[in-house]
Every structure is written in structure tokens, then in C-alpha cells.
Short mmCIF file of C-alpha atoms and ligand atoms in Angstrom, two decimals:
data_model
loop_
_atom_site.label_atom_id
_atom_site.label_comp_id
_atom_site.label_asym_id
_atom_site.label_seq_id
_atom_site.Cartn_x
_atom_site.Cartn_y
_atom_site.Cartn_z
CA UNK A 2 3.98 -47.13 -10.54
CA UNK A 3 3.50 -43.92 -12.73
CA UNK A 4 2.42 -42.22 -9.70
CA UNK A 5 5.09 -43.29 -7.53
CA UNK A 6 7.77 -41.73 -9.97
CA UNK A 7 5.89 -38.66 -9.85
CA UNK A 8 5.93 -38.66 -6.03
CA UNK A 9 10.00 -39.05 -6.08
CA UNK A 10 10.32 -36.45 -8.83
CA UNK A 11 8.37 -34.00 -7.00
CA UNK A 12 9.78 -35.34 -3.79
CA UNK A 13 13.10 -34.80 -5.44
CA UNK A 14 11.98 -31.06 -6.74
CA UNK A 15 11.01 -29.97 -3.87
CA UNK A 16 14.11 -30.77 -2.07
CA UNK A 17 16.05 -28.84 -4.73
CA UNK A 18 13.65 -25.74 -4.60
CA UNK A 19 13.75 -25.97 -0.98
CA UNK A 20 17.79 -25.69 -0.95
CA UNK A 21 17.69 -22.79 -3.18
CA UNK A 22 15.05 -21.47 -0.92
CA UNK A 23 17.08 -21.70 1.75
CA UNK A 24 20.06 -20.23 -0.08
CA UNK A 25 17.82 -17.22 -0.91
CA UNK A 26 16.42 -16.41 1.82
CA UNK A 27 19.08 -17.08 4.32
CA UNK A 28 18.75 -14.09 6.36
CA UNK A 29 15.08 -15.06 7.04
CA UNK A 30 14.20 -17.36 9.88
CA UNK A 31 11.62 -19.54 8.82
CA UNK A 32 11.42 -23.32 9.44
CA UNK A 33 12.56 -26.18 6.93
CA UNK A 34 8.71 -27.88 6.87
CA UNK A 35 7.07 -24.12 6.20
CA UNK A 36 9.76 -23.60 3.10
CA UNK A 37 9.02 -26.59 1.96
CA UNK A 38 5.45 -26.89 2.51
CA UNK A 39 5.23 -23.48 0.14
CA UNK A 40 7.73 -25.21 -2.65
CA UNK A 41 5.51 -28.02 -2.94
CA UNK A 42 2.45 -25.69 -3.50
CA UNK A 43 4.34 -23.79 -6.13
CA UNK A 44 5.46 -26.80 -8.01
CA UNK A 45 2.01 -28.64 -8.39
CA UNK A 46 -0.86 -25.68 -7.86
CA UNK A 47 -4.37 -26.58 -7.21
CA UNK A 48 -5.56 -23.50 -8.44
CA UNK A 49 -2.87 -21.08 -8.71
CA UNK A 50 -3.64 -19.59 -5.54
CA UNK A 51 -1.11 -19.43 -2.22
CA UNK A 52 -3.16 -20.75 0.75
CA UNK A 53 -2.76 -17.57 3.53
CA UNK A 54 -1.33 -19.67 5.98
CA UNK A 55 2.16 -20.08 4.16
CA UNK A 56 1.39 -16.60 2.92
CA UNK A 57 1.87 -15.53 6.46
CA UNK A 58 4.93 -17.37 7.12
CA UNK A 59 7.02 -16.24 3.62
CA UNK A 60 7.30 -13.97 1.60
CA UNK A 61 5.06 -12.79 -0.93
CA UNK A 62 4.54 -9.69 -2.73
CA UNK A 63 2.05 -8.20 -4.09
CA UNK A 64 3.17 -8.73 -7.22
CA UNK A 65 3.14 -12.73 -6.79
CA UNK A 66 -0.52 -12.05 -6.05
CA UNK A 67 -1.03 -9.38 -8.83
CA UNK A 68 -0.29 -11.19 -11.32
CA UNK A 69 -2.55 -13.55 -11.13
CA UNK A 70 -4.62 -11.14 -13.23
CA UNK A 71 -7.83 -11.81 -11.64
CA UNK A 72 -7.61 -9.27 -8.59
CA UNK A 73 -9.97 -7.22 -7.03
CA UNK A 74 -7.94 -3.93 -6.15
CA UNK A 75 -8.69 -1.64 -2.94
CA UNK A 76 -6.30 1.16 -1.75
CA UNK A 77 -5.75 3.65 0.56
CA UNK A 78 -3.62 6.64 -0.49
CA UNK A 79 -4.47 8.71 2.95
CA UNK A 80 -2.21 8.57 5.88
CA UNK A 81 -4.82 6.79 7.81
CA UNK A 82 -4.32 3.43 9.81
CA UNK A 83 -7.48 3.34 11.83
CA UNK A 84 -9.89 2.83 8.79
CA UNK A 85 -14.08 3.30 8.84
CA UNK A 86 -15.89 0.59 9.44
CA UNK A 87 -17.27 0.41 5.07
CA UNK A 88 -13.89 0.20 4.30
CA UNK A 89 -13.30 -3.23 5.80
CA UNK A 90 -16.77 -4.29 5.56
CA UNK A 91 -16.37 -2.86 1.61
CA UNK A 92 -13.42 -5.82 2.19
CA UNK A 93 -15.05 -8.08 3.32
CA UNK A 94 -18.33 -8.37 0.82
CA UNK A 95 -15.80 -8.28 -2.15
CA UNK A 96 -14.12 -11.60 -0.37
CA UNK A 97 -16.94 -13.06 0.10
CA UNK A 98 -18.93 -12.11 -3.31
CA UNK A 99 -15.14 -13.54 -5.24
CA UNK A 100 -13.92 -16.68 -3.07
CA UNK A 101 -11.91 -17.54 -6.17
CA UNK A 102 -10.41 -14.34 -6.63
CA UNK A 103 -7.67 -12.86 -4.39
CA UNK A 104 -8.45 -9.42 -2.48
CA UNK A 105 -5.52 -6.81 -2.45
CA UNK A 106 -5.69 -4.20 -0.16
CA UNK A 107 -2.44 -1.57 -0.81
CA UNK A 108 -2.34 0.59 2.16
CA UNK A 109 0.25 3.82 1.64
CA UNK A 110 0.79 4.18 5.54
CA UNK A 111 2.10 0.68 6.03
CA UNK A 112 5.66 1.30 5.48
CA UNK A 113 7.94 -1.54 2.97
CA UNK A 114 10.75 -1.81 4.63
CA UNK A 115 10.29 -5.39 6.41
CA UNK A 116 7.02 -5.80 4.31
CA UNK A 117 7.05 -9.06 5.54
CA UNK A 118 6.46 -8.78 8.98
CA UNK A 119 4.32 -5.49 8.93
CA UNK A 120 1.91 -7.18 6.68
CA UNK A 121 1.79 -10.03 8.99
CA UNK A 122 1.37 -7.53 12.06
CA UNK A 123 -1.01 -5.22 9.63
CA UNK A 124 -3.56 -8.03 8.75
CA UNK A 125 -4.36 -9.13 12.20
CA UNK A 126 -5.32 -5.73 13.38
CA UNK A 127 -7.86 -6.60 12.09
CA UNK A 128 -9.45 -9.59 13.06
CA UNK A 129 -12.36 -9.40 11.00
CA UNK A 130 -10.22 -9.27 7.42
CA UNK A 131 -7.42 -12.14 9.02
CA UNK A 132 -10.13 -14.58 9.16
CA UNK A 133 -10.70 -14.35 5.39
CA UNK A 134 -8.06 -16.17 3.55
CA UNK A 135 -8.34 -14.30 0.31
CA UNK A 136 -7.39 -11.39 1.91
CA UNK A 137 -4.13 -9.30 1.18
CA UNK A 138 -2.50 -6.11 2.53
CA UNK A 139 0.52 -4.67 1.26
CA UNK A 140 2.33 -1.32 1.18
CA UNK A 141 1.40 0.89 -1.07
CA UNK A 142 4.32 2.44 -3.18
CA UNK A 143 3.81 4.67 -5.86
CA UNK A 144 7.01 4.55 -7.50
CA UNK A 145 6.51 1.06 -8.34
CA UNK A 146 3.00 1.03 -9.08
CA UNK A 147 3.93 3.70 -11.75
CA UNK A 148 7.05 2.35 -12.84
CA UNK A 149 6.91 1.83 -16.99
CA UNK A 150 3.99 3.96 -17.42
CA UNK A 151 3.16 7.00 -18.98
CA UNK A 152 2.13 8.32 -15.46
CA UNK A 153 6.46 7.76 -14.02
CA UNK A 154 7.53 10.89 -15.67
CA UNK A 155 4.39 13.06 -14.50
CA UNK A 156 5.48 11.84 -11.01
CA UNK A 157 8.79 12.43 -10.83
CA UNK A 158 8.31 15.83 -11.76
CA UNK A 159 5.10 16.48 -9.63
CA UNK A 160 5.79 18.35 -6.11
CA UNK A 161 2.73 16.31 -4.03
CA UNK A 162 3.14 19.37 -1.26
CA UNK A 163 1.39 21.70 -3.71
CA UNK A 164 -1.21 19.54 -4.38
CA UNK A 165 -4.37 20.29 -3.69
CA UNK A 166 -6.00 16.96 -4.32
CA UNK A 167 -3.15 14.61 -4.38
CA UNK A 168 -5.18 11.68 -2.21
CA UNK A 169 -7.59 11.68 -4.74
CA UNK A 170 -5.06 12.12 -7.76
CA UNK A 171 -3.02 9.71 -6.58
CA UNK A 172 -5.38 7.27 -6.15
CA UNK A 173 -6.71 7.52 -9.61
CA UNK A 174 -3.46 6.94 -11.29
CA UNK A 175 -2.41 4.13 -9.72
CA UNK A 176 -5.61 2.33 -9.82
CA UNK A 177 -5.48 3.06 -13.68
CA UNK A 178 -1.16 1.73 -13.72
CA UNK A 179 -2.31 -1.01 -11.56
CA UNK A 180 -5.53 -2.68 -13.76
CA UNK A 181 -3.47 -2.01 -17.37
CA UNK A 182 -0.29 -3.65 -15.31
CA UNK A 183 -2.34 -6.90 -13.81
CA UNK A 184 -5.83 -6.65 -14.98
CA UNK A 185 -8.51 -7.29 -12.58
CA UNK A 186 -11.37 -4.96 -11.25
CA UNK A 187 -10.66 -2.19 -9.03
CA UNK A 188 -13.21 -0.79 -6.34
CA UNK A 189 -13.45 2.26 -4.35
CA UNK A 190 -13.15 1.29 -0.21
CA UNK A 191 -16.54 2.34 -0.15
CA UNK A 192 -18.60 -0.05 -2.03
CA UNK A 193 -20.08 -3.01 -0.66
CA UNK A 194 -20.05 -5.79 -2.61
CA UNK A 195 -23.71 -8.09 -3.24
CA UNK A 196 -22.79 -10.55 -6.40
CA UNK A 197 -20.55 -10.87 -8.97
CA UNK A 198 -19.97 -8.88 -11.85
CA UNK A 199 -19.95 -10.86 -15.08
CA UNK A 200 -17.48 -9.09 -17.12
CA UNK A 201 -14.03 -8.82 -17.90
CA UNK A 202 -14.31 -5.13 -19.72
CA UNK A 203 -16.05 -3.12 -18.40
CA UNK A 204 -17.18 0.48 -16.76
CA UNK A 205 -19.57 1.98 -14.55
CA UNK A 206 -21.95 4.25 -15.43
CA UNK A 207 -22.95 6.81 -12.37
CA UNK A 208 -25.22 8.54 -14.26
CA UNK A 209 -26.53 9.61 -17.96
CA UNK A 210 -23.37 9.98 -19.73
CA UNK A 211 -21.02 10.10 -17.37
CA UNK A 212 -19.00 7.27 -16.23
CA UNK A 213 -17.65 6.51 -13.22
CA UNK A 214 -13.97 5.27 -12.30
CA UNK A 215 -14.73 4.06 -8.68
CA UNK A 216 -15.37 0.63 -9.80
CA UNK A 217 -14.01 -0.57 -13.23
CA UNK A 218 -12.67 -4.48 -14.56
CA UNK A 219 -10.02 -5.09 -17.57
CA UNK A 220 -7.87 -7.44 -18.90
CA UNK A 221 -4.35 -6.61 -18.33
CA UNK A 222 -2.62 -4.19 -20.71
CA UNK A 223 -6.08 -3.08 -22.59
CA UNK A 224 -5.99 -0.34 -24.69
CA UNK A 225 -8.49 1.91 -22.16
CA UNK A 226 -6.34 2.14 -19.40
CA UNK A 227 -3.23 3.32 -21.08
CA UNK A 228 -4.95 5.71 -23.15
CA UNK A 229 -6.69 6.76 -20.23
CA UNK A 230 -2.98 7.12 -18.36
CA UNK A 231 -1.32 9.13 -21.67
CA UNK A 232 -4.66 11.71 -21.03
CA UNK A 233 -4.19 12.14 -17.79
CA UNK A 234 -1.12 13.41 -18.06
CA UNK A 235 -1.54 15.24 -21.42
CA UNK A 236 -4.74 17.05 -19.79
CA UNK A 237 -3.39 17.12 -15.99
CA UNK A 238 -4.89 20.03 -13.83
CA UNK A 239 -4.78 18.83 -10.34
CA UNK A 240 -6.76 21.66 -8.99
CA UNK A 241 -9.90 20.53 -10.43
CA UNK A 242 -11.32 17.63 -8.63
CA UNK A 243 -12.48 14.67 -10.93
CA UNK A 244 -10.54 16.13 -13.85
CA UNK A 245 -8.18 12.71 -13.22
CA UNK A 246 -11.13 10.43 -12.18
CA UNK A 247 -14.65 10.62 -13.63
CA UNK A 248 -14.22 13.30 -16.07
CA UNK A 249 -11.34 11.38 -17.92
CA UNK A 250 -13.07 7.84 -18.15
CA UNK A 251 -15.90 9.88 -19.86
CA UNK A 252 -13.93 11.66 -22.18
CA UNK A 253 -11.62 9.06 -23.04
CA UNK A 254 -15.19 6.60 -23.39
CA UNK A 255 -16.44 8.98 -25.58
CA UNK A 256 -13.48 9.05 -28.09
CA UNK A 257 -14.66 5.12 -28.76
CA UNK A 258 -18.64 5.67 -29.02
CA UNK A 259 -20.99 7.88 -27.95
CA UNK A 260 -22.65 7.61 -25.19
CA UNK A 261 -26.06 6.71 -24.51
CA UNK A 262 -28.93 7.76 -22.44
CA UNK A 263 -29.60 5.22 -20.48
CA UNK A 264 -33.31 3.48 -19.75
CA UNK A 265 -32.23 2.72 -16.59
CA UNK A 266 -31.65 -1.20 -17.30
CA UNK A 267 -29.48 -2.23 -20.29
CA UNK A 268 -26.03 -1.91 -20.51
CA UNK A 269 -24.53 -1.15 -23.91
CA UNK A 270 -21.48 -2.69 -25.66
CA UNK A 271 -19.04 0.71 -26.18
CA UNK A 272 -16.12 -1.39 -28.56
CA UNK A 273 -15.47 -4.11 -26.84
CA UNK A 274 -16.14 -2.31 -23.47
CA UNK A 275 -19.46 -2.87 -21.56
CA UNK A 276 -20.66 0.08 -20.43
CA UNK A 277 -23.07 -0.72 -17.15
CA UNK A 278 -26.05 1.00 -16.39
CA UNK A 279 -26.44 3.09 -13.58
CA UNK A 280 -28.30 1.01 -11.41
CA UNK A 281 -25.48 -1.50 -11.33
CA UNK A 282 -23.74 0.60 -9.15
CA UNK A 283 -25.47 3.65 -8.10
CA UNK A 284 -29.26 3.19 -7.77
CA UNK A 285 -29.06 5.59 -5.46
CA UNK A 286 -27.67 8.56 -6.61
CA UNK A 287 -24.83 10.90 -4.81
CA UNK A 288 -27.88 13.52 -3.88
CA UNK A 289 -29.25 10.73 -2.22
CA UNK A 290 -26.50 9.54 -0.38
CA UNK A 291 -28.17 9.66 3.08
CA UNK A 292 -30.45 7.66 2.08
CA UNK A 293 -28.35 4.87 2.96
CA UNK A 294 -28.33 5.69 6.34
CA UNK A 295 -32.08 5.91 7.07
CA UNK A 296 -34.63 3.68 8.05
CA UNK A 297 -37.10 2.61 5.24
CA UNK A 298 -40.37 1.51 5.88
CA UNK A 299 -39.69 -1.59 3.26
CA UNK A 300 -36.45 -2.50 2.20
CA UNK A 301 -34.93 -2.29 -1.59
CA UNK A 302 -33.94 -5.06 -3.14
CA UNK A 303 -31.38 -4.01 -5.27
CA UNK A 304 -31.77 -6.64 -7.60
CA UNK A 305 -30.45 -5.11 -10.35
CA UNK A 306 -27.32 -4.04 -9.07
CA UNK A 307 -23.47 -5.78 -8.40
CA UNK A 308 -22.31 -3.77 -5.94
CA UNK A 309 -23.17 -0.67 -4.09
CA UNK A 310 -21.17 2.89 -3.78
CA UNK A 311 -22.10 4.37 -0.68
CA UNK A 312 -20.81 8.01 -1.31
CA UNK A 313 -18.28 8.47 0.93
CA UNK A 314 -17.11 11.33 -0.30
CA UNK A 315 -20.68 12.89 0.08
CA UNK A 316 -20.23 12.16 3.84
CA UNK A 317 -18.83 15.05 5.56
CA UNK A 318 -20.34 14.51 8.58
CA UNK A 319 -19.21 11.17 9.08
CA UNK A 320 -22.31 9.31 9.60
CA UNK A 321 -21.47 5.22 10.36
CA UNK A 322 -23.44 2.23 10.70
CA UNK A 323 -24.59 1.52 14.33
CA UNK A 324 -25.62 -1.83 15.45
CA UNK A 325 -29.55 -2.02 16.19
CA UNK A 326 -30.24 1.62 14.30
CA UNK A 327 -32.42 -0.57 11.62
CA UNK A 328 -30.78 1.67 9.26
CA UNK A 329 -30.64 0.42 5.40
CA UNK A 330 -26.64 0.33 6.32
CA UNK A 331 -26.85 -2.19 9.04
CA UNK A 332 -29.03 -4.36 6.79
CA UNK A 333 -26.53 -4.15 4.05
CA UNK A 334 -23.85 -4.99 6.70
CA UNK A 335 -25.71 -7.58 8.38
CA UNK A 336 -26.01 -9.44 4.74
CA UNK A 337 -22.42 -8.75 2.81
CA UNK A 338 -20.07 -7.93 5.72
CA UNK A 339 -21.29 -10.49 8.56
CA UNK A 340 -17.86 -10.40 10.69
CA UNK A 341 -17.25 -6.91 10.45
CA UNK A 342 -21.35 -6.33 11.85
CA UNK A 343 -21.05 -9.06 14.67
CA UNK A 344 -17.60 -7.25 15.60
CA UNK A 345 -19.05 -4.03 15.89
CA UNK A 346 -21.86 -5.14 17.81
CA UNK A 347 -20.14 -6.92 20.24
CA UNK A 348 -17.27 -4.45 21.15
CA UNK A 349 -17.46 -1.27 19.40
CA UNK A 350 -14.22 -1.87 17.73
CA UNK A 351 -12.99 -3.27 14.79
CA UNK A 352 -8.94 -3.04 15.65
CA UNK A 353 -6.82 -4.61 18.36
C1 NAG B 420 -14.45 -21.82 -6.92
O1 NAG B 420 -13.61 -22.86 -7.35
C2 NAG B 420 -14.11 -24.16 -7.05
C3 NAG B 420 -13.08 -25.20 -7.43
O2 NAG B 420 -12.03 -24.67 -8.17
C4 NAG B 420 -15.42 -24.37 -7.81
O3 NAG B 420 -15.96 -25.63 -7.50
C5 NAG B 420 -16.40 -23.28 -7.38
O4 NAG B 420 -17.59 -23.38 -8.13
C6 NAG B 420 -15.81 -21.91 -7.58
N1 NAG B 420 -16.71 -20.92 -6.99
C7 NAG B 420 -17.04 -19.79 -7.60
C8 NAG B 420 -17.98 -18.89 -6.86
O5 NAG B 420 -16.61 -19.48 -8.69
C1 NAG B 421 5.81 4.24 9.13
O1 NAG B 421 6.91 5.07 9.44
C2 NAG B 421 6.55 6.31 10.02
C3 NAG B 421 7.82 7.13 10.21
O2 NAG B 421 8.90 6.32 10.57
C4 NAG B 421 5.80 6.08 11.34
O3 NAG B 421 5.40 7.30 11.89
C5 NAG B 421 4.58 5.22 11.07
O4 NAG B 421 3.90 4.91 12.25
C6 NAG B 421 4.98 3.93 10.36
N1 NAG B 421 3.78 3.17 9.99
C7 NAG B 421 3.58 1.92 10.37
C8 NAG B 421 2.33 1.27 9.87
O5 NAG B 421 4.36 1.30 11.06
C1 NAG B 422 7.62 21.56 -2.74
O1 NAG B 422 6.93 22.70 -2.33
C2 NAG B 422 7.19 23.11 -1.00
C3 NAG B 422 6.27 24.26 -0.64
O2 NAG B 422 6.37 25.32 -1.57
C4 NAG B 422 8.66 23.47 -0.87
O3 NAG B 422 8.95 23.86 0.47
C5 NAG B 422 9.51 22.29 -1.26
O4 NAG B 422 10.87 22.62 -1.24
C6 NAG B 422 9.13 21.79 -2.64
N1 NAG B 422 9.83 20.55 -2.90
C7 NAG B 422 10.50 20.32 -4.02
C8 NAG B 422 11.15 18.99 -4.13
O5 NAG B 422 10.60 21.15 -4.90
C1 NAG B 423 -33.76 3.82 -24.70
O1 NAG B 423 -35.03 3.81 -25.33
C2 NAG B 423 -35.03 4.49 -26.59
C3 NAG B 423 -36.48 4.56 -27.08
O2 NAG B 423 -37.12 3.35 -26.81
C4 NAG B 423 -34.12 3.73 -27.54
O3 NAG B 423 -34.10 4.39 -28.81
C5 NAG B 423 -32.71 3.69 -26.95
O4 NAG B 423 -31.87 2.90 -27.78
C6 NAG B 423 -32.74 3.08 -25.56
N1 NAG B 423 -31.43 3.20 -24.95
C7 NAG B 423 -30.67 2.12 -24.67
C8 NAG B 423 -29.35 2.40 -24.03
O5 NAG B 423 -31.02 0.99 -24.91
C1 NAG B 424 -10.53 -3.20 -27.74
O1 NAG B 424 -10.81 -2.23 -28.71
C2 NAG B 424 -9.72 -1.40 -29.04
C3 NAG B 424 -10.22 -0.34 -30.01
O2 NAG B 424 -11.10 0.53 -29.33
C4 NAG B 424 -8.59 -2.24 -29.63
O3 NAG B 424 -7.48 -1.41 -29.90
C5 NAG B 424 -8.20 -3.30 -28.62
O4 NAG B 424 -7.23 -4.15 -29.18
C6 NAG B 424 -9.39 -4.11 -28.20
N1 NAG B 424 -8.98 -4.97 -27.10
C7 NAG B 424 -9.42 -6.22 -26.95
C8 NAG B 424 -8.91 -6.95 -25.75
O5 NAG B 424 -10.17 -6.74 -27.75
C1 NAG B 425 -36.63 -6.97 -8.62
O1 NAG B 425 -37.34 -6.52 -7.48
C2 NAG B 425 -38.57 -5.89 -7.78
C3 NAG B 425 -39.17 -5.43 -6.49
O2 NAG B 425 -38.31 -4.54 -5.86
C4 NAG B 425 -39.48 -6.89 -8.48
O3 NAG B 425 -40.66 -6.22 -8.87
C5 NAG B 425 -38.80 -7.44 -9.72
O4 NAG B 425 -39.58 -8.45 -10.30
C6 NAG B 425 -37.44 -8.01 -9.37
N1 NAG B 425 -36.76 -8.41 -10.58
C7 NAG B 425 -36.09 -9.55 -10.69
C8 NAG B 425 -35.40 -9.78 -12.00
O5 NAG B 425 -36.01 -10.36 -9.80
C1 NAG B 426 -12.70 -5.17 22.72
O1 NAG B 426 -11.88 -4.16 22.12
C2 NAG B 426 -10.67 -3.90 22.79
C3 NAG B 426 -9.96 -2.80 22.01
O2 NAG B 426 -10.82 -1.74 21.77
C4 NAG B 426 -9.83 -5.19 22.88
O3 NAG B 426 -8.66 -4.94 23.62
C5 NAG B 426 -10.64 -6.28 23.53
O4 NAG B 426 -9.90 -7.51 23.50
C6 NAG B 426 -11.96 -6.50 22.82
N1 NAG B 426 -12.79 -7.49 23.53
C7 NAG B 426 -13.45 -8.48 22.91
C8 NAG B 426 -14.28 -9.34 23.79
O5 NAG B 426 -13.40 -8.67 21.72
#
């Protein structure tokens, strides 16, 4: 009886949301059952998650998604539409390592006019991401990312033509707008996610007192992010690369402890910050870097780590995973990026 009168009211909710639905987006030509279908998920949530199928047919932002709080952040900044390979198999791991959690991809070259339909036509070039239903992509745009922090008024005034570092710069300040905004951890496109990292607050360390800001997790609106935003600005130089990425997550970390040398495996509590060990991240270090793309004679475990950074910024000459090289790359994409391997391997290409 009870749950009959819930099945009217709901019944009867829906109906009404799916009017005003209707009324709202007029201009957009979606069918009665699909409008309806995403009312009824609104109204009585599983697990406060939108299902990508009636993602694909309305439309969401990336806000709606956002603010779920729980996010893992990727973005591109770069002109670039035909990504690498590590970024979408960086993707992928993260999707897989966090089914629970939704993956945002912001991408500055998709354009936001019609966001609807070019995320639609964005996501299945690549079939390897569409397949993965906690997968998002959506425009990138700055001005809103920014919007009510202290970084607006820095880039309003800013002329990005001069810059010599701007998609680095940019990056860095609105990965720091977006995590005090939403909360939620924020990766660089080249990391490739193993497990899950079991903290809400927390930062990387690359190396002995220095900290990284390629991979970082807070609660929205925590008091490290916008401090971190008011010194970038105050201490802006964008001719000195890092100044607005590494550099200022140390020297903002150090105003709340100091910081420690590490023994390699215990991470230490900085305030109510965890500061994580270099080996969570980086056990192998950026000098390194082509290590990752050799053959060992016995494989590392890795045990100790989350997630690995693979240096891409190391990589000038552009050195890729190939299918059958035995290289510790294809292992690592053979484990934590399955679909974007076996697409590789059977066609070469990772795009229709
Ligand atoms: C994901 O959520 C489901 C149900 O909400 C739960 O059973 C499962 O353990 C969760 N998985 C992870 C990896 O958190
Ligand atoms: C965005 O717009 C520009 C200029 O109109 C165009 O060159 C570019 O291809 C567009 N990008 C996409 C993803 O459609
Ligand atoms: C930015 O700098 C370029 C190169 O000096 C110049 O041509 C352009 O007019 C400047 N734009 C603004 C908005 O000042
Ligand atoms: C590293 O070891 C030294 C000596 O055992 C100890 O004093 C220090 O606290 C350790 N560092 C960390 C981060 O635990
Ligand atoms: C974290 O510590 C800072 C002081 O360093 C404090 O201002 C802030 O409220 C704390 N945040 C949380 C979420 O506990
Ligand atoms: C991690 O792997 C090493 C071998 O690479 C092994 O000696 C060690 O016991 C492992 N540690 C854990 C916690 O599994
Ligand atoms: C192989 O890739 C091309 C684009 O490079 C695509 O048109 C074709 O459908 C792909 N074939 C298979 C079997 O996936």
C-alpha cells in the first residue's frame, strides 16, 4: 500500500519534472521516454551518479558532474585533438582504479558552443574511453573555471600571446580553481593509475622536499588551494617554469610545517594534509624517465605506489608504447589500460 503511494507520487513527480523539462528545453529534440527516464533518476538516485547513457542523450554539464565532489580531474590546455596514447590510457586506469567516482576530462580545443552534441561526437572518437561509463569530456573554459577566484583578476589582465609558458600556467591554475571549487583529486594526463589512493587531503611528494602538483586530492574549498591561488598570483612570474606548479605547492607546504626528509616509505601528516612519500608516485625519478620505456630483465612491482607519473614532459623525443616491444610501458598498459592496449594492437589507432 505504502509503496504503491510512493509509486503514484513519484509517478506523479516525474510527470511534473518532465513538463518543466520539456518547457526548458524546448528547443532541444529529445524524446518524451529519454526526458523522463533522466527525471526519474534525478528524483530517486541510486547513488548520485547519472548513468552515461541518458548522459549522452541530455544535457549535462560539467558542473552537474563536478559537484559531486568526488572527481578525478584530467585536462588538456594544448590545442591538441589527436591525444598520445598515456593520455587516454592515463584515462582509462583512473576509471577503472575509481568505478565509483566520475572521470572528467576538460579538453580546451573542444569548443562550448553546442557542448551538447560535441561532447557526444568528442567521446566516441574514442572508442576506447566511450565504452567506460564513468567517463566525461567537456570543454574546457577558463573564464569559468576561474570565475570567483583570486586567479579571475590575474586573467583578465594577463595577455596569453606573451606568454611563454601559458599551457603549463594555465593548467596549473585551473586545476588549483577547479579542486578548491569541487574537491576531488586532480592528475596529470600522464599518470597511469594502479589502486586507489586512500585520502581525502593530500599531496605528492616527487622528491626530498619538494612536492609535486601533478597529482593532488582535497575537499572542496580547503584552505591549501586558495592560499595556494592568492600566491600564485601575489608571486606570478610566468617566465620561470614551475614557479606556478611545483615550486608553489612547496612553498606554500612549507608555510604549514616543515618538511621532512623522507625514508623513502612513510608519509607524514603536514596539518591536516598528508604529505605522500615519493614512491607513491614517482619511484622512478624524472632522470630516470626512460626507464619506463625499456625492457627489464624482472619486472617492478610497484607495490608501494598509487599511481605512476611517467614524465612526459621529460619526453622530447616522443617515445610511445608499442605493442609486443616487452617494454615496462606495455606491461603497465597491458594491466591498467586493457582497451586502450588491445586497440593499439589491433589497428594502430586509437581515434575514428
Ligand atoms: C562501488 O559501489 C558499490 C555499491 O554502491 C559497492 O558495492 C562497491 O563496493 C563500490 N566499489 C568500490 C571500489 O568502492
Ligand atoms: C573549434 O573551432 C575552431 C574555429 O572555429 C575550429 O578550428 C576547431 O576545429 C573547432 N574544434 C572542434 C573540436 O570542433
Ligand atoms: C597581446 O600581445 C600581442 C603581441 O605583442 C599584441 O599583438 C596584442 O595586441 C596584445 N593583445 C592585447 C589584448 O593587448
Ligand atoms: C627518517 O629516519 C630518521 C632517523 O631514523 C627519523 O629521525 C626521521 O623522523 C625519519 N623520517 C620520517 C619522515 O619518518
Ligand atoms: C586544515 O588546516 C588549516 C590550517 O592549516 C585550517 O585553516 C583548515 O580549516 C583545516 N581544514 C580542515 C578541512 O580541517
Ligand atoms: C613489495 O615487493 C617487494 C619485491 O619487489 C617485496 O620484497 C615486498 O615484500 C613487497 N611488499 C609488500 C608490502 O607486499
Ligand atoms: C582501424 O582504424 C581506422 C582509422 O585509422 C578505422 O577507420 C578502422 O575502422 C579501424 N579498423 C578496425 C578493425 O578497428
Amino acid at each position: 500500500m505504502i509503496k504503491a503511494l510512493r509509486i503514484f507520487l513519484l509517478m506523479l513527480f516525474i510527470t511534473a519534472a518532465g513538463f518543466l523539462y520539456k518547457v526548458m528545453y524546448n528547443g532541444y529534440n529529445v524524446s518524451y521516454f529519454s526526458y523522463i527516464f533522466i527525471q526519474g533518476l534525478s528524483v530517486n538516485p541510486s547513488d548520485g551518479t547519472i548513468a552515461k547513457d541518458q548522459a549522452n542523450s541530455n544535457k549535462v554539464t560539467a558542473e552537474d558532474i563536478l559537484s559531486g565532489g568526488n572527481s578525478i580531474i584530467f585536462l588538456e590546455t594544448g590545442d591538441r585533438i589527436q591525444l598520445p596514447s598515456l593520455v587516454l590510457c592515463a584515462i582509462e586506469s583512473a576509471a577503472r582504479v575509481y568505478p565509483n567516482r566520475s572521470v572528467v576530462f576538460l579538453i580546451k580545443s573542444l569548443n562550448h558552443t553546442n557542448s551538447e552534441d560535441q561532447e557526444k561526437r568528442f567521446i566516441d572518437h574514442y572508442p576506447t574511453l566511450s565504452s567506460l561509463n564513468n567517463v566525461y569530456i567537456f570543454p574546457l573554459v577558463m573564464e569559468d573555471i576561474l570565475n570567483k577566484t583570486p586567479l579571475f583578476d590575474w586573467y583578465k589582465k594577463i595577455n596569453t600571446t606573451l606568454e611563454s609558458h601559458w599551457i603549463h600556467v594555465s593548467s596549473d591554475g585551473c586545476r588549483l580553481a577547479l579542486i578548491w571549487k569541487y574537491g576531488g583529486i586532480y592528475m596529470d594526463t600522464d599518470i597511469i593509475s594502479m589502486r586507489p589512493i586512500p585520502h581525502l587531503n593530500f599531496l605528492a611528494g616527487e622528491s626530498n622536499l619538494y612536492s609535486s602538483n601533478g597529482v593532488f586530492g582535497f575537499a572542496s574549498q580547503h584552505t591549501f588551494t586558495w592560499t595556494g591561488m592568492e600566491n600564485f598570483v601575489k608571486n606570478y612570474n610566468g617566465n620561470a617554469w614551475g614557479n606556478q606548479g611545483p615550486h608553489l605547492f612547496t612553498r606554500v607546504l612549507k608555510m604549514i610545517c616543515t618538511l621532512p626528509n623522507f625514508n623513502n616509505t612513510e608519509d607524514i601528516m603536514c596539518g591536516n594534509i598528508t604529505f605522500l612519500n615519493p614512491q607513491r608516485f614517482y619511484p622512478i625519478p624524472y632522470p630516470a624517465w626512460r626507464r619506463y620505456y625499456e625492457v627489464w630483465t624482472k619486472l617492478p612491482t610497484f607495490n608501494q605506489s598509487y599511481a605512476l607519473h611517467l614524465w612526459n614532459y621529460m619526453n622530447r623525443d616522443r617515445k610511445t608504447m608499442e605493442p609486443g616491444s616487452n617494454t615496462l610501458v606495455e606491461h603497465l598498459y597491458q594491466q591498467y589500460c586493457p582497451s586502450t592496449y588491445v586497440a593499439l594492437q589491433k589497428n594502430g589507432s586509437i581515434y575514428i
